[in-house]
XYZ file of C-alpha atoms in Angstrom:
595
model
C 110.268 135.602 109.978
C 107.550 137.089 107.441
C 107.086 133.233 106.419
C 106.296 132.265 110.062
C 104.320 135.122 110.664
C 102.426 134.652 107.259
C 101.834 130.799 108.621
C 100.924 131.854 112.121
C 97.647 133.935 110.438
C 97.003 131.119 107.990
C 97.119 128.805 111.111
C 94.480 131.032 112.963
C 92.354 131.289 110.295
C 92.069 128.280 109.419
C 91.702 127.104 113.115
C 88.251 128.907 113.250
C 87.010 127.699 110.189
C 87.600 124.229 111.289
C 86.243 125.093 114.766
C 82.968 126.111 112.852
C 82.979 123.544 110.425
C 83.957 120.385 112.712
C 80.301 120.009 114.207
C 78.982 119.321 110.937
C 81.743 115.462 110.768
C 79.288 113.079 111.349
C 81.842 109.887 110.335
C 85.814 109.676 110.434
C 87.733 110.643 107.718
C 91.158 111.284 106.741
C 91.939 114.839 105.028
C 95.178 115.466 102.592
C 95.651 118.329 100.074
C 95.726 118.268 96.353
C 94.530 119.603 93.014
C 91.834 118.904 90.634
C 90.457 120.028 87.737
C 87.005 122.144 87.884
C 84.486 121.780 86.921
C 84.724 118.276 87.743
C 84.272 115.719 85.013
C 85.573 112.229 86.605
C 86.894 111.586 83.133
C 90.989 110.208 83.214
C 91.362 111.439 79.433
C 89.822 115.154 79.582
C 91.623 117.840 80.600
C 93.508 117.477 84.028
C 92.001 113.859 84.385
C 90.982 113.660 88.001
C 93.774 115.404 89.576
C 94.834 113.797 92.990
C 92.104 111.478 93.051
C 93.839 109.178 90.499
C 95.230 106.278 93.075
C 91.958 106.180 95.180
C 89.726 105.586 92.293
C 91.871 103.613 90.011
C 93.588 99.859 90.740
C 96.736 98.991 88.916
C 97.498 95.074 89.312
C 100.002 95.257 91.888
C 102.277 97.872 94.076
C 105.761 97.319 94.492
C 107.353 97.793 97.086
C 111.007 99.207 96.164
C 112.844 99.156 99.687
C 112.264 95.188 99.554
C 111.359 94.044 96.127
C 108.118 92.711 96.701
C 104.987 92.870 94.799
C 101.736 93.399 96.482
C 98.763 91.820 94.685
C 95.557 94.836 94.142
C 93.103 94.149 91.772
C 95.252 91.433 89.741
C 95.264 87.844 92.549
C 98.239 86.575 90.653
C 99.800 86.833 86.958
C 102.035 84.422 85.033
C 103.971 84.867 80.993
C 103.011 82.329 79.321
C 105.005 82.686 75.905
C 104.648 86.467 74.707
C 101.171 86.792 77.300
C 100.907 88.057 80.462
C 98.508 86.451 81.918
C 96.492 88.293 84.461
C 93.521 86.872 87.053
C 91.698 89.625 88.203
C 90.079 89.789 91.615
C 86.216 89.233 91.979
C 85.072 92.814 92.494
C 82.747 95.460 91.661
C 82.983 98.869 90.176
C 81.135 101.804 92.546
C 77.738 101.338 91.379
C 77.608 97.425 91.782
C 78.354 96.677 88.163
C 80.555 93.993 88.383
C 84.344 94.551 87.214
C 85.535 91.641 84.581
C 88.378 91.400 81.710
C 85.806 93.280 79.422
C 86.982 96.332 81.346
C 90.595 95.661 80.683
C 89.827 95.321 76.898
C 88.164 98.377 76.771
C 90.491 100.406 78.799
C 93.500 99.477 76.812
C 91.668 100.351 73.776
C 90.836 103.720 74.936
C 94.939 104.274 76.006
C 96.026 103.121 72.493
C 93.370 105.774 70.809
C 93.748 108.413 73.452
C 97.625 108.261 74.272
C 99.191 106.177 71.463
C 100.379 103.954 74.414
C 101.774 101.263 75.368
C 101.604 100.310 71.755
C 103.308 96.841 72.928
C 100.546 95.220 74.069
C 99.210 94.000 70.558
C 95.955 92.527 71.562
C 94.085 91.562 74.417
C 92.235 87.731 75.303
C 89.208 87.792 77.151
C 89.681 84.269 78.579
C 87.051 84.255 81.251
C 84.965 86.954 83.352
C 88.240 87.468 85.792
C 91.041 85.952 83.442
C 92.731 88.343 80.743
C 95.938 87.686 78.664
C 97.965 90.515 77.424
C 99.484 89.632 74.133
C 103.062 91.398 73.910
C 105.189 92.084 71.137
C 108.176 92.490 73.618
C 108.035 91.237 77.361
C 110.907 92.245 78.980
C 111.186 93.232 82.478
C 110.953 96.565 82.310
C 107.657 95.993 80.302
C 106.005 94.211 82.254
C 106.862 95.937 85.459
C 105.336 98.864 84.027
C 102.095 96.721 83.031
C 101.665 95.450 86.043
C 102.112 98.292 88.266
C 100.832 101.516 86.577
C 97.592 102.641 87.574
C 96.292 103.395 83.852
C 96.619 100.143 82.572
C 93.603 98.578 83.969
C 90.798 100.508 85.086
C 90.174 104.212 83.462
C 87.759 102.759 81.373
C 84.804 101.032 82.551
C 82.757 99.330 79.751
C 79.849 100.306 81.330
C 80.327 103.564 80.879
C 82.745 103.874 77.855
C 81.623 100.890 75.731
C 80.013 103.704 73.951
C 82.587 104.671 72.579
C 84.519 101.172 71.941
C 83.972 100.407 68.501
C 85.471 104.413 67.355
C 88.281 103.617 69.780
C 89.320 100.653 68.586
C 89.082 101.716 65.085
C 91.487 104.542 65.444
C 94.226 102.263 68.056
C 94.402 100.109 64.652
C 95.748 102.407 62.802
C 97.960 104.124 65.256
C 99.748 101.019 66.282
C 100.064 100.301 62.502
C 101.629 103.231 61.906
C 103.872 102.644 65.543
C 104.991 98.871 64.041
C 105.765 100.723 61.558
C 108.065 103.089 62.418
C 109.564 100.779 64.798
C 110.426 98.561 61.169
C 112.119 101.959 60.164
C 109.153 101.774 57.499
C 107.872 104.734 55.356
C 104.369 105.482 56.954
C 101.834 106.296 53.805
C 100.389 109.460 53.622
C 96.955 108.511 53.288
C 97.383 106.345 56.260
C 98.800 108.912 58.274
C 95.812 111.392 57.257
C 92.872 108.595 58.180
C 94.254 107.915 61.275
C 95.088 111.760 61.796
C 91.722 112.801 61.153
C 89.820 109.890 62.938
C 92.426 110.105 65.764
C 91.236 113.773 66.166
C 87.826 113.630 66.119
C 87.970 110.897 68.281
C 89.630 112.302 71.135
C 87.569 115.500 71.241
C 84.644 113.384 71.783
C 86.134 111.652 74.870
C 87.385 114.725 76.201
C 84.400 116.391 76.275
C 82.388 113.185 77.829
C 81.816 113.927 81.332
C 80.436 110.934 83.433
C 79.647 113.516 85.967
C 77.096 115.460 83.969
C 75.981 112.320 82.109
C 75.023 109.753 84.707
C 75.645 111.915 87.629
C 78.732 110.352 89.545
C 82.264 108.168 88.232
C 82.082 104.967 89.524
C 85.163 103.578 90.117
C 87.244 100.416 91.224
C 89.073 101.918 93.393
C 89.029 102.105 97.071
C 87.271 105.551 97.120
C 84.925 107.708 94.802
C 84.591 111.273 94.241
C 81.113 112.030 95.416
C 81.158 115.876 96.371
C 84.078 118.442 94.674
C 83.744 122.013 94.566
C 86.177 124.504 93.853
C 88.202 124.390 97.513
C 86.846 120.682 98.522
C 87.239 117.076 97.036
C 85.068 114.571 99.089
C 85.759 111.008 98.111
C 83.460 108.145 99.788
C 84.675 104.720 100.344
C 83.734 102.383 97.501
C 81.071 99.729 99.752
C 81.878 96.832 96.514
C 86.047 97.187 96.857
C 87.375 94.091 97.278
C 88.885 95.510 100.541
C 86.075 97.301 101.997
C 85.407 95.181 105.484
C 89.234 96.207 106.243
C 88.968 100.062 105.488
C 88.115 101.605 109.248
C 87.712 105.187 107.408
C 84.828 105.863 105.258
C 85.875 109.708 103.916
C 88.488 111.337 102.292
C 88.658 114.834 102.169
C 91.103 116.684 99.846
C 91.441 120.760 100.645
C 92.880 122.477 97.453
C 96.582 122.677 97.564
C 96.777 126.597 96.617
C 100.160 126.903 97.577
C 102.904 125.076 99.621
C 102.248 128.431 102.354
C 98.375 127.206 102.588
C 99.548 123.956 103.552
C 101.999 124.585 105.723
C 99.807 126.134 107.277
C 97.338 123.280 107.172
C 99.459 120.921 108.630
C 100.247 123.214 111.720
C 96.694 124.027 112.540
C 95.328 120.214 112.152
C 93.391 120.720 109.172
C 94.633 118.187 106.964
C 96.303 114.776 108.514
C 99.286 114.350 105.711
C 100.957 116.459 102.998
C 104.416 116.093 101.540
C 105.237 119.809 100.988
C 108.741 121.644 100.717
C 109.243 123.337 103.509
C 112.109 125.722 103.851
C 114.313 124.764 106.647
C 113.619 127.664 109.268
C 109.956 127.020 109.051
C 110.666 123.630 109.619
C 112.350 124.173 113.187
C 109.193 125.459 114.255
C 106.591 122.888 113.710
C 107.379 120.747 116.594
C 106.492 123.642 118.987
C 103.285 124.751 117.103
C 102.094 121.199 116.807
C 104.352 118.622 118.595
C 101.851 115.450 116.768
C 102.945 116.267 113.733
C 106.188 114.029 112.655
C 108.484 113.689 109.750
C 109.387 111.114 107.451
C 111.917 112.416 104.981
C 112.215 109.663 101.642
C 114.286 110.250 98.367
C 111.353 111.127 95.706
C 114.015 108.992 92.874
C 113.767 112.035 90.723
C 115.687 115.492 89.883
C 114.768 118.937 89.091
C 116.392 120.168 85.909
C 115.961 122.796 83.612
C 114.995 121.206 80.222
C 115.340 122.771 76.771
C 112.750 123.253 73.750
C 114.620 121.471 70.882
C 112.668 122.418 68.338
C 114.318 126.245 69.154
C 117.101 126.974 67.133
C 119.166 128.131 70.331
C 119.010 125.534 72.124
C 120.585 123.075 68.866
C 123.542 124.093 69.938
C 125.476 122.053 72.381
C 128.013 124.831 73.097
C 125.483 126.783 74.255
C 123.726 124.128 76.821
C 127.515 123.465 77.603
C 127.872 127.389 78.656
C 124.499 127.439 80.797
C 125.772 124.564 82.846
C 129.424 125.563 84.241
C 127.131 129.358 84.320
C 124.898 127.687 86.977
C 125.993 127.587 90.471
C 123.506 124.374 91.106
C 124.348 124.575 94.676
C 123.032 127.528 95.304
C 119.618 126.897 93.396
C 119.195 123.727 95.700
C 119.965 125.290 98.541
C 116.872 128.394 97.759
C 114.276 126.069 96.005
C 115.037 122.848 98.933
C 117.651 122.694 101.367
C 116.853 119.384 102.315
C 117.821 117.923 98.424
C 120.866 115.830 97.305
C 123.475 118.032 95.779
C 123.427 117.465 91.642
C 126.480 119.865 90.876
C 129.063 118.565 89.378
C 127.449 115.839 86.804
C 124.005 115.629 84.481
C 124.185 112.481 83.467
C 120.800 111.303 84.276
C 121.649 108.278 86.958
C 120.296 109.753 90.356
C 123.018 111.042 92.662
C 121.546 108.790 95.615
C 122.221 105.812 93.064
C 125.801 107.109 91.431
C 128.439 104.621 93.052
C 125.961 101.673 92.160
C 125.503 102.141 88.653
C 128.311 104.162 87.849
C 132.650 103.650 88.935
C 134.849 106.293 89.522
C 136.862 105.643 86.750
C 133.966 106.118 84.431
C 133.202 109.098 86.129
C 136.283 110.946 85.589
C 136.285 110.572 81.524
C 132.860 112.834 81.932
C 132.510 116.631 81.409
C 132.045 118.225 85.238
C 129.992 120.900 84.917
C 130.800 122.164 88.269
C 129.914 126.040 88.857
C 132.748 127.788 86.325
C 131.549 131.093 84.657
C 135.094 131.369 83.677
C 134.861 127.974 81.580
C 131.528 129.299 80.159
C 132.315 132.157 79.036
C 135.818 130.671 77.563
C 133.792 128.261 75.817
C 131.273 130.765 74.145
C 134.294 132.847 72.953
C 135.681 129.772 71.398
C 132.543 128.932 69.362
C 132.286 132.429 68.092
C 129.767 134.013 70.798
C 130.687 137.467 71.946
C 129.683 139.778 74.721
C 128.661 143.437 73.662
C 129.278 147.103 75.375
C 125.466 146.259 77.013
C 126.836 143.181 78.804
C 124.594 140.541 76.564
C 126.024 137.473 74.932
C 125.124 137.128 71.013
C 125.298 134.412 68.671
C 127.912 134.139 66.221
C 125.524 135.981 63.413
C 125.108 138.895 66.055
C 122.258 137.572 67.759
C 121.368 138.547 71.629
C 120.883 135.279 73.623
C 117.602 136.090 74.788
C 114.889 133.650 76.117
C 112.488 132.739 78.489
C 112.336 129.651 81.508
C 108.770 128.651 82.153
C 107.721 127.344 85.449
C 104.496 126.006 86.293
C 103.240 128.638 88.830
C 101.185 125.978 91.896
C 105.103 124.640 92.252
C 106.266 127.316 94.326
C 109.778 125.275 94.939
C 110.232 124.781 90.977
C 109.324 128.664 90.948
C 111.767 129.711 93.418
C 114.444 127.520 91.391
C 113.097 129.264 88.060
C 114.053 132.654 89.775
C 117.374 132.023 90.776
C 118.057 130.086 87.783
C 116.899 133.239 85.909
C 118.835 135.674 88.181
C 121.761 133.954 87.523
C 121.727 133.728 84.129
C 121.022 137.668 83.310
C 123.962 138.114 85.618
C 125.837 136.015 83.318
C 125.141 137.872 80.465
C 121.969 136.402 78.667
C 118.883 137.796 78.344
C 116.396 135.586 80.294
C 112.967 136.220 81.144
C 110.419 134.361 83.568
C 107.157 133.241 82.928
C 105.018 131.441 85.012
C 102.194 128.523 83.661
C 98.673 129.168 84.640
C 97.278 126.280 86.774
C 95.928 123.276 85.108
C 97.605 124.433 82.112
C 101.412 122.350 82.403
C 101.055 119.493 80.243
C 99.128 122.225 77.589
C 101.913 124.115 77.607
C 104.759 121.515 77.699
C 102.983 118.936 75.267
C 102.321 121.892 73.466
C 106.038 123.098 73.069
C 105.263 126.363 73.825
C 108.099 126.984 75.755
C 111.613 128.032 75.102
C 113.433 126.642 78.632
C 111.407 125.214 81.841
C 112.234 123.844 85.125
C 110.298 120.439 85.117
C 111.177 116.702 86.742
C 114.441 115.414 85.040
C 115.265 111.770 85.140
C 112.849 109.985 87.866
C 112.545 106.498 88.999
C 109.178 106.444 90.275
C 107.601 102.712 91.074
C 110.846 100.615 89.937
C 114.374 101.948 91.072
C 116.299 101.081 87.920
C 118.379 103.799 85.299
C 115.965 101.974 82.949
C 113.247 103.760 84.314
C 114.816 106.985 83.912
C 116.253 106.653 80.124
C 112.597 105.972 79.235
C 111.741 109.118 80.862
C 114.397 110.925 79.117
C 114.295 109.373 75.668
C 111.423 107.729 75.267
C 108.513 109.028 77.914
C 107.675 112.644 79.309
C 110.695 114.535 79.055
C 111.161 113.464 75.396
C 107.536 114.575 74.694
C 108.344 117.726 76.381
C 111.826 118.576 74.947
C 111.460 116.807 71.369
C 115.702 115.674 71.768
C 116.271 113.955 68.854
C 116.850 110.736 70.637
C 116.721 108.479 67.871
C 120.014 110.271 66.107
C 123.150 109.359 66.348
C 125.274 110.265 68.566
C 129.426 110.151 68.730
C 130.840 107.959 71.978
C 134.033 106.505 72.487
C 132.703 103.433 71.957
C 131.140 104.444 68.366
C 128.217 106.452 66.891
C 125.137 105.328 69.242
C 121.505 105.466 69.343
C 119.746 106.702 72.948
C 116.176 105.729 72.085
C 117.956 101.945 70.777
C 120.363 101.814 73.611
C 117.298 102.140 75.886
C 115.355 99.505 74.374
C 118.304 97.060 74.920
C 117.939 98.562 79.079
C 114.604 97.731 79.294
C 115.706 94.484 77.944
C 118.160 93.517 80.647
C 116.837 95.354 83.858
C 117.255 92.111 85.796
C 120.959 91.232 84.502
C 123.190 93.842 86.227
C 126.220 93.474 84.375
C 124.476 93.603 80.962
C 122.732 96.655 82.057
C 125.768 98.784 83.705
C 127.091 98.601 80.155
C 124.179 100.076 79.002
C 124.026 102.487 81.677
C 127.427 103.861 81.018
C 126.733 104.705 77.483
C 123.408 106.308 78.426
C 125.121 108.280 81.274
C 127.840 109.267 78.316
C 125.242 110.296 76.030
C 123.304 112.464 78.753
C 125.899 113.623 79.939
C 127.789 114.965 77.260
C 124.751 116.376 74.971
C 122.568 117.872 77.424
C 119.041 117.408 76.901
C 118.652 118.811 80.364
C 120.482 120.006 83.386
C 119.635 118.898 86.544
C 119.939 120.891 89.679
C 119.204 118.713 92.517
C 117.973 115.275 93.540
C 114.091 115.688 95.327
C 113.823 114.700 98.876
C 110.127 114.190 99.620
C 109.401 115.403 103.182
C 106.272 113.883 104.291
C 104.430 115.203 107.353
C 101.877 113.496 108.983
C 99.763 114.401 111.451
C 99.089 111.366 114.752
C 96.287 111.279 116.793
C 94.058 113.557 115.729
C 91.502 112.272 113.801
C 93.657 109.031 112.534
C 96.324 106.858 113.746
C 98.007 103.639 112.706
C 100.763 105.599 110.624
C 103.770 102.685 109.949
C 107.075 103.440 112.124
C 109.563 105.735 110.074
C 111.821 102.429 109.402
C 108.848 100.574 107.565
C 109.016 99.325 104.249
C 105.630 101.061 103.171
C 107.438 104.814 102.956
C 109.306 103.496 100.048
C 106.200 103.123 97.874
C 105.737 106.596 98.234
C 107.953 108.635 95.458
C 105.480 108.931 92.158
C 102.631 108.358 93.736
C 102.681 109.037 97.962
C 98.778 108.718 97.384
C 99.551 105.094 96.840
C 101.044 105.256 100.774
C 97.879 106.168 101.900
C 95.420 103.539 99.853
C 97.387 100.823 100.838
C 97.415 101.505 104.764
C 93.268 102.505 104.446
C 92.985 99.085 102.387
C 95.139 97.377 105.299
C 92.504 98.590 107.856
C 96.213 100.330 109.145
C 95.164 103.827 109.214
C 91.844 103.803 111.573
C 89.845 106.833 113.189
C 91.373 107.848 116.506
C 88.991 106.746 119.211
């Protein structure tokens, strides 16, 4: 009842505001919620990039389309492997500004991810064949790969050599010698130490420079390729315009996009109710659901499966969390259920299992018989505390758990504070824990500060995204993740150690590879699967607690319409980007101003 009452005041309040602001609309537009970073800098590399912006300024090649396998062409026309080179012709287009958009852009943006992110290190070189042709030299093209390439919005147009080809010749200097050192490593080679200190140092100053650059302070805007271009942000109010040399442009009906900050989950609830922004994809707990349809009966519901978990993660470079018996213990002293049910009713249950293949996906990847040779980590406190005893853990007069050299088992779970449903899982998970004996503390991560803090390891436990399948529904896409991408950045596992399996000692980071490798050959890849899901599932290098559902509200007939019917196709693009959602049905001409 507080909630609803809180969201009735929001609701009024921000029902006059938008009664005094609405006379100053002079075009349609469409309004959403989001973050940013401010100041604004319109720079993808400095700190918070461009926050929700991302997908309406930059192009990857294609979307695809998971619910039916297809791949929609955006500002690639068609692509082709020719050999080890993907092959890409680029659509006849123009950046913001009029400059024109050719391969030269792709050059220099790949350059800047090699020197800025160390990534993707397999493309080895790029071919400017022609002002719209570009080939993609690979040292590895399987599916997986090129997937990735084809569809993630970094790959192509962060960059524009307009803008940045200031900065080319540095870039490429220092992407030399970190994919040196990355071929390598991947030869199980000794990197030399002087290497490693030239590229170090030149790495270093390098990205400071870029991260500083601001093309909004230097040449007053960021032109972009993308459908729409920040024009107007202030501290409570992104503007984005419609981009008049898009490819697209004589389709898209709707020539603003207005983003309000997205404060907290409350403030948009509250948005949504009172009109004020036209889609959001909050969590929403369930008794505050039940009463949007009779405080604003346009507003509908289209509930999707985000293809990703919540877990709590570990800091591996802690000395607590080495120890598997320990990670073991937290999970049977975790009643998951009961975290999913405070931080999202609406999310798949993740209790019994953490072995990093989504619970909407299990029976597909995984058989029952498999199943049963895994540890269940269903809630047992019992188990956990039998376990502890075992390894040499006891429990004092005080009620705390110590280490076997007399240590209390004290630490603290981070949670980045603007998620209030990974905060209200950090609570409970905290709660529950003390109760249990261990002495947990919570500690919430400023704003804008997540990947500082997490890339940073300065952490000891967090709640963060576990495995997640965003843009290609395949395990392969969550091993990377785990071993190989974000969560390994976060959690340093050693993932390229062995590890003991009934079917030998086995390598994660290797046995991912070899995934990648056979995405499109399903038997060859439920092998791989398995061993993964043994690996994750017996050394813990997280614990999920539920499976996201992303509820996305929209809002018909108020200042848009068009929205697809809840059995289209087009929902489906939606988890790891829902922005994407949106830019395809503006592109479309779909999503039009309500007359």
């Amino acid at each position: 009842m507080k909630k609803l009452n809180l969201i009735l005041i929001l609701v009024l309040l921000l029902s006059l505001t938008l009664t005094l602001s609405s006379a100053a609309i002079k075009e349609p537009e469409i309004r959403f919620a989001t973050t940013w970073p401010y100041p604004f800098h319109g720079n993808a590399f400095g700190p918070g990039a461009i926050g929700g912006a991302w997908w309406f300024a930059y192009e990857p090649f294609a979307y695809y389309i998971p619910a039916t396998g297809e791949y929609i062409p955006r500002l690639a026309t068609s692509w082709k492997l020719e050999g080890n080179k993907l092959v890409v012709n680029l659509r006849k287009t123009r950046w913001s500004d009029g400059t024109p958009f050719t391969a030269k852009d792709i050059e220099c943006n790949i350059a800047f991810l090699h020197a800025m992110w160390e990534w993707p290190y397999e493309i080895a070189g790029v071919e400017v064949r022609s002002e719209n042709t570009v080939a993609l030299v690979l040292s590895s093209t399987h599916p997986f790969l090129i997937h990735s390439l084809l569809t993630d919005g970094a790959i192509s147009t962060l960059a524009p050599y307009h803008i940045y080809g200031k900065f080319l010749s540095e870039a490429k200097e220092v992407a030399s010698l970190g994919r040196k050192i990355w071929e390598l490593r991947e030869q199980k080679k000794i990197v030399p130490e002087d290497l490693k200190k030239d590229y170090d140092k030149k790495a270093a100053a390098f990205r400071e420079k870029v991260n500083n650059f601001s093309p909004i302070k230097e040449i007053g805007r960021m032109p972009v390729v993308g459908t729409y271009e920040p024009t107007n942000v202030t501290q409570t109010e992104m503007v984005l315009t419609k981009n008049k040399y898009h490819w697209a442009a004589g389709k898209i009906r709707i020539p603003r996009v207005v983003f309000r900050r997205w404060s907290s989950n409350e403030f948009v609830w509250a948005s949504l109710v009172a009109g004020e922004i036209d889609a959001a994809h909050p969590s929403i707990p369930k008794d505050v659901v039940d009463q949007f349809n009779l405080l604003n009966p346009n507003l509908k519901l289209k509930a999707v499966s985000d293809l990703s978990e919540f877990a709590l993660i570990f800091n591996f470079e802690k000395l607590l969390f080495k120890d598997l018996t320990l990670r073991k213990a937290i999970a049977y002293a975790l009643n998951r259920t009961k975290i999913r049910d405070v931080a999202a009713w609406q999310a798949k249950d993740v209790s019994d299992y953490a072995h990093g293949v989504l619970k909407s996906m299990e029976k597909t990847w995984l058989s029952a018989d498999f199943l049963k040779t895994l540890t269940n980590y269903s809630y047992n406190p019992a188990k956990a505390e039998a376990i502890l005893k075992e390894a040499g853990y006891t429990k004092g007069s005080d009620g705390l758990w110590r280490t076997p050299d007399g240590k209390v088992v004290a630490f603290t779970v981070s949670v980045y504070g603007p998620h209030s449903d990974w905060v209200l899982a950090a609570r409970e998970i905290t709660e529950q824990l003390k109760n249990f004996g261990f002495k947990v503390d919570l500690k919430i991560i400023p704003e804008g500060m997540r990947d500082t803090v997490m890339r940073g390891g300065d952490y000891e436990a967090a709640v963060e995204f576990g495995t997640a399948w965003w843009g290609y529904p395949h395990p392969a896409m969550g091993y990377t993740r785990i071993y190989q991408g974000e969560v390994a950045d976060f959690t340093r596992f050693p993932a390229k150690s062995k590890f003991k399996t009934p079917w030998g000692d086995l390598v994660p980071y290797e046995l991912t590879d070899k995934l990648q490798e056979v995405t499109t050959k399903p038997a060859e890849a439920k092998d791989y699967v398995m061993k993964l899901a043994y690996i994750t599932n017996e050394y813990l290098p997280m614990i999920p607690f539920l499976e996201k559902v992303l509820p996305i509200f929209y809002l018909d007939g108020k200042r848009v319409t068009g929205w697809p019917e809840p059995d289209d196709s087009t929902w489906s693009l939606a988890p790891g980007g829902i922005e994407r959602v949106y830019v395809l049905l503006l592109s479309e001409g779909k999503l039009r101003p309500k007359l």
